[in-house]
PDB file of C-alpha atoms in Angstrom:
ATOM      1  CA  MET P1421     -98.527 121.601  40.307  1.00  0.00           C
ATOM      2  CA  LYS P1422     -99.200 121.375  43.949  1.00  0.00           C
ATOM      3  CA  VAL P1423     -96.079 122.175  45.793  1.00  0.00           C
ATOM      4  CA  ALA P1424     -95.550 122.225  49.706  1.00  0.00           C
ATOM      5  CA  VAL P1425     -92.664 124.327  51.018  1.00  0.00           C
ATOM      6  CA  ILE P1426     -91.508 123.393  54.395  1.00  0.00           C
ATOM      7  CA  GLY P1427     -90.225 126.402  55.988  1.00  0.00           C
ATOM      8  CA  GLY P1428     -92.337 128.674  53.653  1.00  0.00           C
ATOM      9  CA  SER P1429     -92.085 131.823  55.990  1.00  0.00           C
ATOM     10  CA  GLY P1430     -88.354 131.874  56.004  1.00  0.00           C
ATOM     11  CA  ARG P1431     -85.965 133.924  53.790  1.00  0.00           C
ATOM     12  CA  ALA P1432     -85.383 131.437  51.243  1.00  0.00           C
ATOM     13  CA  GLY P1433     -88.759 129.681  51.636  1.00  0.00           C
ATOM     14  CA  SER P1434     -90.821 132.633  51.336  1.00  0.00           C
ATOM     15  CA  ARG P1435     -89.183 133.759  48.072  1.00  0.00           C
ATOM     16  CA  ILE P1436     -89.651 130.157  46.650  1.00  0.00           C
ATOM     17  CA  VAL P1437     -93.358 130.111  47.609  1.00  0.00           C
ATOM     18  CA  GLU P1438     -93.516 133.719  45.758  1.00  0.00           C
ATOM     19  CA  GLU P1439     -91.800 132.430  42.829  1.00  0.00           C
ATOM     20  CA  LEU P1440     -93.953 129.168  42.422  1.00  0.00           C
ATOM     21  CA  ALA P1441     -97.180 131.099  43.011  1.00  0.00           C
ATOM     22  CA  ARG P1442     -95.993 133.813  40.401  1.00  0.00           C
ATOM     23  CA  ARG P1443     -95.823 130.778  37.850  1.00  0.00           C
ATOM     24  CA  GLY P1444     -99.291 129.649  38.643  1.00  0.00           C
ATOM     25  CA  HIS P1445     -98.561 126.694  40.923  1.00  0.00           C
ATOM     26  CA  GLU P1446    -100.735 125.569  43.941  1.00  0.00           C
ATOM     27  CA  VAL P1447     -98.469 126.306  46.920  1.00  0.00           C
ATOM     28  CA  THR P1448     -98.916 125.081  50.581  1.00  0.00           C
ATOM     29  CA  ALA P1449     -96.468 127.172  52.803  1.00  0.00           C
ATOM     30  CA  ILE P1450     -95.815 125.091  55.886  1.00  0.00           C
ATOM     31  CA  ALA P1451     -94.441 127.089  58.919  1.00  0.00           C
ATOM     32  CA  ARG P1452     -94.503 127.363  62.567  1.00  0.00           C
ATOM     33  CA  LYS P1453     -96.032 130.814  61.939  1.00  0.00           C
ATOM     34  CA  PRO P1454     -98.336 130.692  58.886  1.00  0.00           C
ATOM     35  CA  GLU P1455     -99.301 134.146  59.306  1.00  0.00           C
ATOM     36  CA  ALA P1456     -95.706 135.208  58.027  1.00  0.00           C
ATOM     37  CA  ALA P1457     -96.142 133.248  54.871  1.00  0.00           C
ATOM     38  CA  PRO P1458     -96.334 135.024  51.723  1.00  0.00           C
ATOM     39  CA  LYS P1459     -99.931 136.255  50.752  1.00  0.00           C
ATOM     40  CA  ALA P1460    -100.500 135.485  47.173  1.00  0.00           C
ATOM     41  CA  ASP P1461    -103.077 133.838  44.887  1.00  0.00           C
ATOM     42  CA  GLY P1462    -102.664 130.163  45.036  1.00  0.00           C
ATOM     43  CA  VAL P1463    -100.725 129.908  48.303  1.00  0.00           C
ATOM     44  CA  THR P1464    -102.295 128.528  51.466  1.00  0.00           C
ATOM     45  CA  ALA P1465    -100.350 128.575  54.649  1.00  0.00           C
ATOM     46  CA  LYS P1466    -100.549 125.861  57.332  1.00  0.00           C
ATOM     47  CA  ALA P1467     -99.084 125.559  60.796  1.00  0.00           C
ATOM     48  CA  VAL P1468     -97.214 122.274  61.216  1.00  0.00           C
ATOM     49  CA  ASP P1469     -94.668 121.372  63.763  1.00  0.00           C
ATOM     50  CA  VAL P1470     -91.857 119.621  61.599  1.00  0.00           C
ATOM     51  CA  HIS P1471     -91.004 117.523  64.820  1.00  0.00           C
ATOM     52  CA  ASP P1472     -94.693 116.140  64.739  1.00  0.00           C
ATOM     53  CA  ALA P1473     -93.868 113.227  62.034  1.00  0.00           C
ATOM     54  CA  LYS P1474     -97.746 112.378  61.843  1.00  0.00           C
ATOM     55  CA  ALA P1475     -98.823 116.057  61.241  1.00  0.00           C
ATOM     56  CA  LEU P1476     -96.109 116.620  58.769  1.00  0.00           C
ATOM     57  CA  THR P1477     -96.873 113.480  56.741  1.00  0.00           C
ATOM     58  CA  GLU P1478    -100.552 114.459  56.615  1.00  0.00           C
ATOM     59  CA  ALA P1479     -99.881 117.846  55.539  1.00  0.00           C
ATOM     60  CA  LEU P1480     -97.834 116.603  52.745  1.00  0.00           C
ATOM     61  CA  LYS P1481     -99.989 114.058  51.343  1.00  0.00           C
ATOM     62  CA  GLY P1482    -101.577 114.785  47.794  1.00  0.00           C
ATOM     63  CA  GLN P1483     -98.600 117.249  46.881  1.00  0.00           C
ATOM     64  CA  ASP P1484     -96.746 116.613  43.571  1.00  0.00           C
ATOM     65  CA  VAL P1485     -93.455 118.051  45.083  1.00  0.00           C
ATOM     66  CA  VAL P1486     -92.045 118.990  48.494  1.00  0.00           C
ATOM     67  CA  VAL P1487     -89.467 121.701  49.053  1.00  0.00           C
ATOM     68  CA  SER P1488     -87.523 121.611  52.261  1.00  0.00           C
ATOM     69  CA  ALA P1489     -86.389 125.240  53.227  1.00  0.00           C
ATOM     70  CA  LEU P1490     -85.359 124.577  56.806  1.00  0.00           C
ATOM     71  CA  ARG P1491     -82.345 125.371  58.790  1.00  0.00           C
ATOM     72  CA  PHE P1492     -80.623 122.192  59.100  1.00  0.00           C
ATOM     73  CA  VAL P1493     -79.936 122.612  62.817  1.00  0.00           C
ATOM     74  CA  ASP P1494     -83.916 122.933  63.275  1.00  0.00           C
ATOM     75  CA  ALA P1495     -84.652 119.257  62.256  1.00  0.00           C
ATOM     76  CA  SER P1496     -82.681 115.996  61.757  1.00  0.00           C
ATOM     77  CA  PRO P1497     -82.659 114.400  58.275  1.00  0.00           C
ATOM     78  CA  ALA P1498     -84.786 111.752  59.586  1.00  0.00           C
ATOM     79  CA  GLU P1499     -87.310 114.125  60.875  1.00  0.00           C
ATOM     80  CA  VAL P1500     -87.900 115.604  57.448  1.00  0.00           C
ATOM     81  CA  ILE P1501     -86.979 112.720  55.116  1.00  0.00           C
ATOM     82  CA  GLY P1502     -89.154 110.072  56.818  1.00  0.00           C
ATOM     83  CA  PRO P1503     -92.524 112.073  56.543  1.00  0.00           C
ATOM     84  CA  VAL P1504     -91.589 112.758  52.864  1.00  0.00           C
ATOM     85  CA  LYS P1505     -91.341 109.193  52.111  1.00  0.00           C
ATOM     86  CA  ALA P1506     -94.278 108.327  54.230  1.00  0.00           C
ATOM     87  CA  SER P1507     -96.595 110.971  52.448  1.00  0.00           C
ATOM     88  CA  GLY P1508     -95.953 109.166  49.170  1.00  0.00           C
ATOM     89  CA  VAL P1509     -95.058 112.416  47.400  1.00  0.00           C
ATOM     90  CA  PRO P1510     -93.013 111.643  44.277  1.00  0.00           C
ATOM     91  CA  ARG P1511     -90.373 114.462  44.577  1.00  0.00           C
ATOM     92  CA  TYR P1512     -88.478 116.190  47.016  1.00  0.00           C
ATOM     93  CA  LEU P1513     -86.206 119.124  46.739  1.00  0.00           C
ATOM     94  CA  VAL P1514     -83.802 120.897  49.355  1.00  0.00           C
ATOM     95  CA  VAL P1515     -82.673 124.227  50.003  1.00  0.00           C
ATOM     96  CA  GLY P1516     -79.056 123.266  50.629  1.00  0.00           C
ATOM     97  CA  GLY P1517     -75.808 124.955  51.833  1.00  0.00           C
ATOM     98  CA  ALA P1518     -72.672 126.007  50.196  1.00  0.00           C
ATOM     99  CA  SER P1519     -70.243 124.427  52.823  1.00  0.00           C
ATOM    100  CA  SER P1520     -70.059 121.031  50.902  1.00  0.00           C
ATOM    101  CA  LEU P1521     -69.061 122.568  47.575  1.00  0.00           C
ATOM    102  CA  MET P1522     -65.581 122.295  46.431  1.00  0.00           C
ATOM    103  CA  ALA P1523     -63.271 125.094  46.579  1.00  0.00           C
ATOM    104  CA  GLY P1524     -59.585 125.192  45.784  1.00  0.00           C
ATOM    105  CA  GLY P1525     -59.371 121.298  45.870  1.00  0.00           C
ATOM    106  CA  GLN P1526     -61.188 120.821  49.158  1.00  0.00           C
ATOM    107  CA  ARG P1527     -64.775 121.415  50.698  1.00  0.00           C
ATOM    108  CA  LEU P1528     -65.620 124.942  51.690  1.00  0.00           C
ATOM    109  CA  PHE P1529     -66.313 123.699  55.109  1.00  0.00           C
ATOM    110  CA  ASP P1530     -62.594 122.379  55.413  1.00  0.00           C
ATOM    111  CA  SER P1531     -60.901 125.584  54.227  1.00  0.00           C
ATOM    112  CA  PRO P1532     -58.846 127.469  56.284  1.00  0.00           C
ATOM    113  CA  GLY P1533     -60.730 130.410  58.122  1.00  0.00           C
ATOM    114  CA  PHE P1534     -64.266 128.827  57.641  1.00  0.00           C
ATOM    115  CA  PRO P1535     -66.154 130.857  60.233  1.00  0.00           C
ATOM    116  CA  GLU P1536     -66.815 128.784  63.592  1.00  0.00           C
ATOM    117  CA  ALA P1537     -70.214 130.544  63.987  1.00  0.00           C
ATOM    118  CA  TYR P1538     -71.239 128.974  60.791  1.00  0.00           C
ATOM    119  CA  LYS P1539     -69.832 125.306  61.358  1.00  0.00           C
ATOM    120  CA  PRO P1540     -73.107 123.721  63.133  1.00  0.00           C
ATOM    121  CA  GLU P1541     -75.564 124.811  60.504  1.00  0.00           C
ATOM    122  CA  ALA P1542     -72.935 124.064  57.845  1.00  0.00           C
ATOM    123  CA  GLY P1543     -71.985 120.432  59.253  1.00  0.00           C
ATOM    124  CA  ALA P1544     -75.713 119.720  59.632  1.00  0.00           C
ATOM    125  CA  GLY P1545     -76.145 120.556  55.943  1.00  0.00           C
ATOM    126  CA  ILE P1546     -73.304 118.230  55.026  1.00  0.00           C
ATOM    127  CA  ALA P1547     -74.991 115.518  57.018  1.00  0.00           C
ATOM    128  CA  PHE P1548     -78.295 116.117  55.346  1.00  0.00           C
ATOM    129  CA  LEU P1549     -76.834 115.806  51.971  1.00  0.00           C
ATOM    130  CA  GLU P1550     -74.947 112.450  52.972  1.00  0.00           C
ATOM    131  CA  ALA P1551     -78.450 111.095  54.116  1.00  0.00           C
ATOM    132  CA  LEU P1552     -80.073 112.060  50.718  1.00  0.00           C
ATOM    133  CA  LYS P1553     -77.240 110.143  48.877  1.00  0.00           C
ATOM    134  CA  ALA P1554     -77.875 107.087  51.223  1.00  0.00           C
ATOM    135  CA  GLU P1555     -81.432 106.929  50.191  1.00  0.00           C
ATOM    136  CA  PRO P1556     -81.978 104.095  47.644  1.00  0.00           C
ATOM    137  CA  ASP P1557     -85.216 105.225  46.009  1.00  0.00           C
ATOM    138  CA  LEU P1558     -86.171 108.907  47.014  1.00  0.00           C
ATOM    139  CA  ASP P1559     -86.225 111.180  44.098  1.00  0.00           C
ATOM    140  CA  TRP P1560     -84.368 114.068  45.587  1.00  0.00           C
ATOM    141  CA  THR P1561     -82.563 117.064  44.657  1.00  0.00           C
ATOM    142  CA  PHE P1562     -80.302 119.392  46.828  1.00  0.00           C
ATOM    143  CA  LEU P1563     -79.571 123.039  45.532  1.00  0.00           C
ATOM    144  CA  SER P1564     -76.581 124.779  46.982  1.00  0.00           C
ATOM    145  CA  PRO P1565     -76.477 128.477  47.045  1.00  0.00           C
ATOM    146  CA  SER P1566     -73.208 130.369  46.576  1.00  0.00           C
ATOM    147  CA  ALA P1567     -71.042 131.382  49.537  1.00  0.00           C
ATOM    148  CA  VAL P1568     -73.026 134.408  50.137  1.00  0.00           C
ATOM    149  CA  PHE P1569     -76.770 133.631  50.072  1.00  0.00           C
ATOM    150  CA  ASP P1570     -78.476 137.066  50.463  1.00  0.00           C
ATOM    151  CA  GLY P1571     -80.226 140.089  48.656  1.00  0.00           C
ATOM    152  CA  ALA P1572     -83.632 140.854  47.181  1.00  0.00           C
ATOM    153  CA  GLU P1573     -82.596 141.649  43.781  1.00  0.00           C
ATOM    154  CA  ARG P1574     -84.508 139.382  41.043  1.00  0.00           C
ATOM    155  CA  THR P1575     -82.307 139.562  37.829  1.00  0.00           C
ATOM    156  CA  GLY P1576     -82.841 135.945  36.332  1.00  0.00           C
ATOM    157  CA  ARG P1577     -79.341 135.903  35.249  1.00  0.00           C
ATOM    158  CA  PHE P1578     -77.282 133.345  36.979  1.00  0.00           C
ATOM    159  CA  ARG P1579     -75.108 130.196  36.390  1.00  0.00           C
ATOM    160  CA  LEU P1580     -75.502 126.558  37.312  1.00  0.00           C
ATOM    161  CA  GLY P1581     -72.944 124.281  38.437  1.00  0.00           C
ATOM    162  CA  GLN P1582     -72.421 120.762  40.056  1.00  0.00           C
ATOM    163  CA  ASP P1583     -69.971 120.338  42.997  1.00  0.00           C
ATOM    164  CA  ASP P1584     -67.779 123.481  42.554  1.00  0.00           C
ATOM    165  CA  LEU P1585     -68.380 126.787  44.254  1.00  0.00           C
ATOM    166  CA  LEU P1586     -69.171 129.314  41.547  1.00  0.00           C
ATOM    167  CA  VAL P1587     -67.266 132.534  41.648  1.00  0.00           C
ATOM    168  CA  ALA P1588     -68.119 135.680  39.677  1.00  0.00           C
ATOM    169  CA  ALA P1589     -65.798 137.783  37.661  1.00  0.00           C
ATOM    170  CA  ASP P1590     -65.446 140.217  40.684  1.00  0.00           C
ATOM    171  CA  GLY P1591     -64.163 137.320  42.810  1.00  0.00           C
ATOM    172  CA  LYS P1592     -67.471 137.057  44.748  1.00  0.00           C
ATOM    173  CA  SER P1593     -69.430 133.945  45.297  1.00  0.00           C
ATOM    174  CA  HIS P1594     -73.087 135.054  45.784  1.00  0.00           C
ATOM    175  CA  ILE P1595     -76.810 134.634  44.792  1.00  0.00           C
ATOM    176  CA  SER P1596     -79.920 136.780  45.884  1.00  0.00           C
ATOM    177  CA  PHE P1597     -82.900 134.810  47.378  1.00  0.00           C
ATOM    178  CA  PRO P1598     -85.195 135.536  44.352  1.00  0.00           C
ATOM    179  CA  ASP P1599     -82.761 134.203  41.859  1.00  0.00           C
ATOM    180  CA  PHE P1600     -82.050 131.090  43.988  1.00  0.00           C
ATOM    181  CA  ALA P1601     -85.858 130.714  43.708  1.00  0.00           C
ATOM    182  CA  ILE P1602     -85.997 131.044  40.005  1.00  0.00           C
ATOM    183  CA  ALA P1603     -83.540 128.335  39.684  1.00  0.00           C
ATOM    184  CA  MET P1604     -85.459 125.909  42.197  1.00  0.00           C
ATOM    185  CA  ALA P1605     -88.614 126.602  40.498  1.00  0.00           C
ATOM    186  CA  ASP P1606     -86.825 125.742  37.094  1.00  0.00           C
ATOM    187  CA  GLU P1607     -85.767 122.446  38.570  1.00  0.00           C
ATOM    188  CA  ILE P1608     -89.267 121.677  39.753  1.00  0.00           C
ATOM    189  CA  GLU P1609     -90.909 122.442  36.475  1.00  0.00           C
ATOM    190  CA  THR P1610     -88.211 120.711  34.378  1.00  0.00           C
ATOM    191  CA  PRO P1611     -86.038 118.212  36.564  1.00  0.00           C
ATOM    192  CA  ARG P1612     -82.363 118.164  35.339  1.00  0.00           C
ATOM    193  CA  HIS P1613     -80.727 117.096  38.578  1.00  0.00           C
ATOM    194  CA  ARG P1614     -82.444 114.141  39.941  1.00  0.00           C
ATOM    195  CA  ARG P1615     -80.620 112.414  42.760  1.00  0.00           C
ATOM    196  CA  GLN P1616     -77.983 114.989  42.488  1.00  0.00           C
ATOM    197  CA  ARG P1617     -76.649 118.187  44.064  1.00  0.00           C
ATOM    198  CA  PHE P1618     -76.250 121.335  41.939  1.00  0.00           C
ATOM    199  CA  THR P1619     -75.599 124.934  42.794  1.00  0.00           C
ATOM    200  CA  VAL P1620     -76.354 128.391  41.492  1.00  0.00           C
ATOM    201  CA  GLY P1621     -74.349 131.667  41.370  1.00  0.00           C
ATOM    202  CA  TYR P1622     -73.706 134.767  39.414  1.00  0.00           C
TER     203      TYR P1622
END
């Protein structure tokens, strides 16, 4: 497949680019600094400003799938969703956040002690998910990581969930970037969560 990854040089985006290239897909890494995108067979890096709707639309045309791996505070939902729709690409997947997941009967975002420093990005992520849910026709998927989204280990062993935060036996909620990328690539190849949010964790 032809897959464009917006934010393809970032920590999550670069791992998704690598995983898709490993599987033989033709990947376009869209980034402000294309030189920072992964170097691999089948990967083309393009410099595109996500705030330039026309340029982003043109960069996405002809792709089979678009993955957005941007920080939510870096672009409004309309700035990304608009060009995705205008490009005619049939499927759109988003690297989501954990704050909208349920934990202890409430959203993680609303739990006592949720760090103030994370609230702008987390709140913007919630708004992005709500914008996707309001789209009448767009074929979207929003993949939320666990509470701790970090690490470079690629195990291939993880669990999937829907709207509840996944917590491992050790009491931690976490997922590495490579394992998140595997879950994303699996969903691209075999769609199971069309117009849904799901989550991945250990």
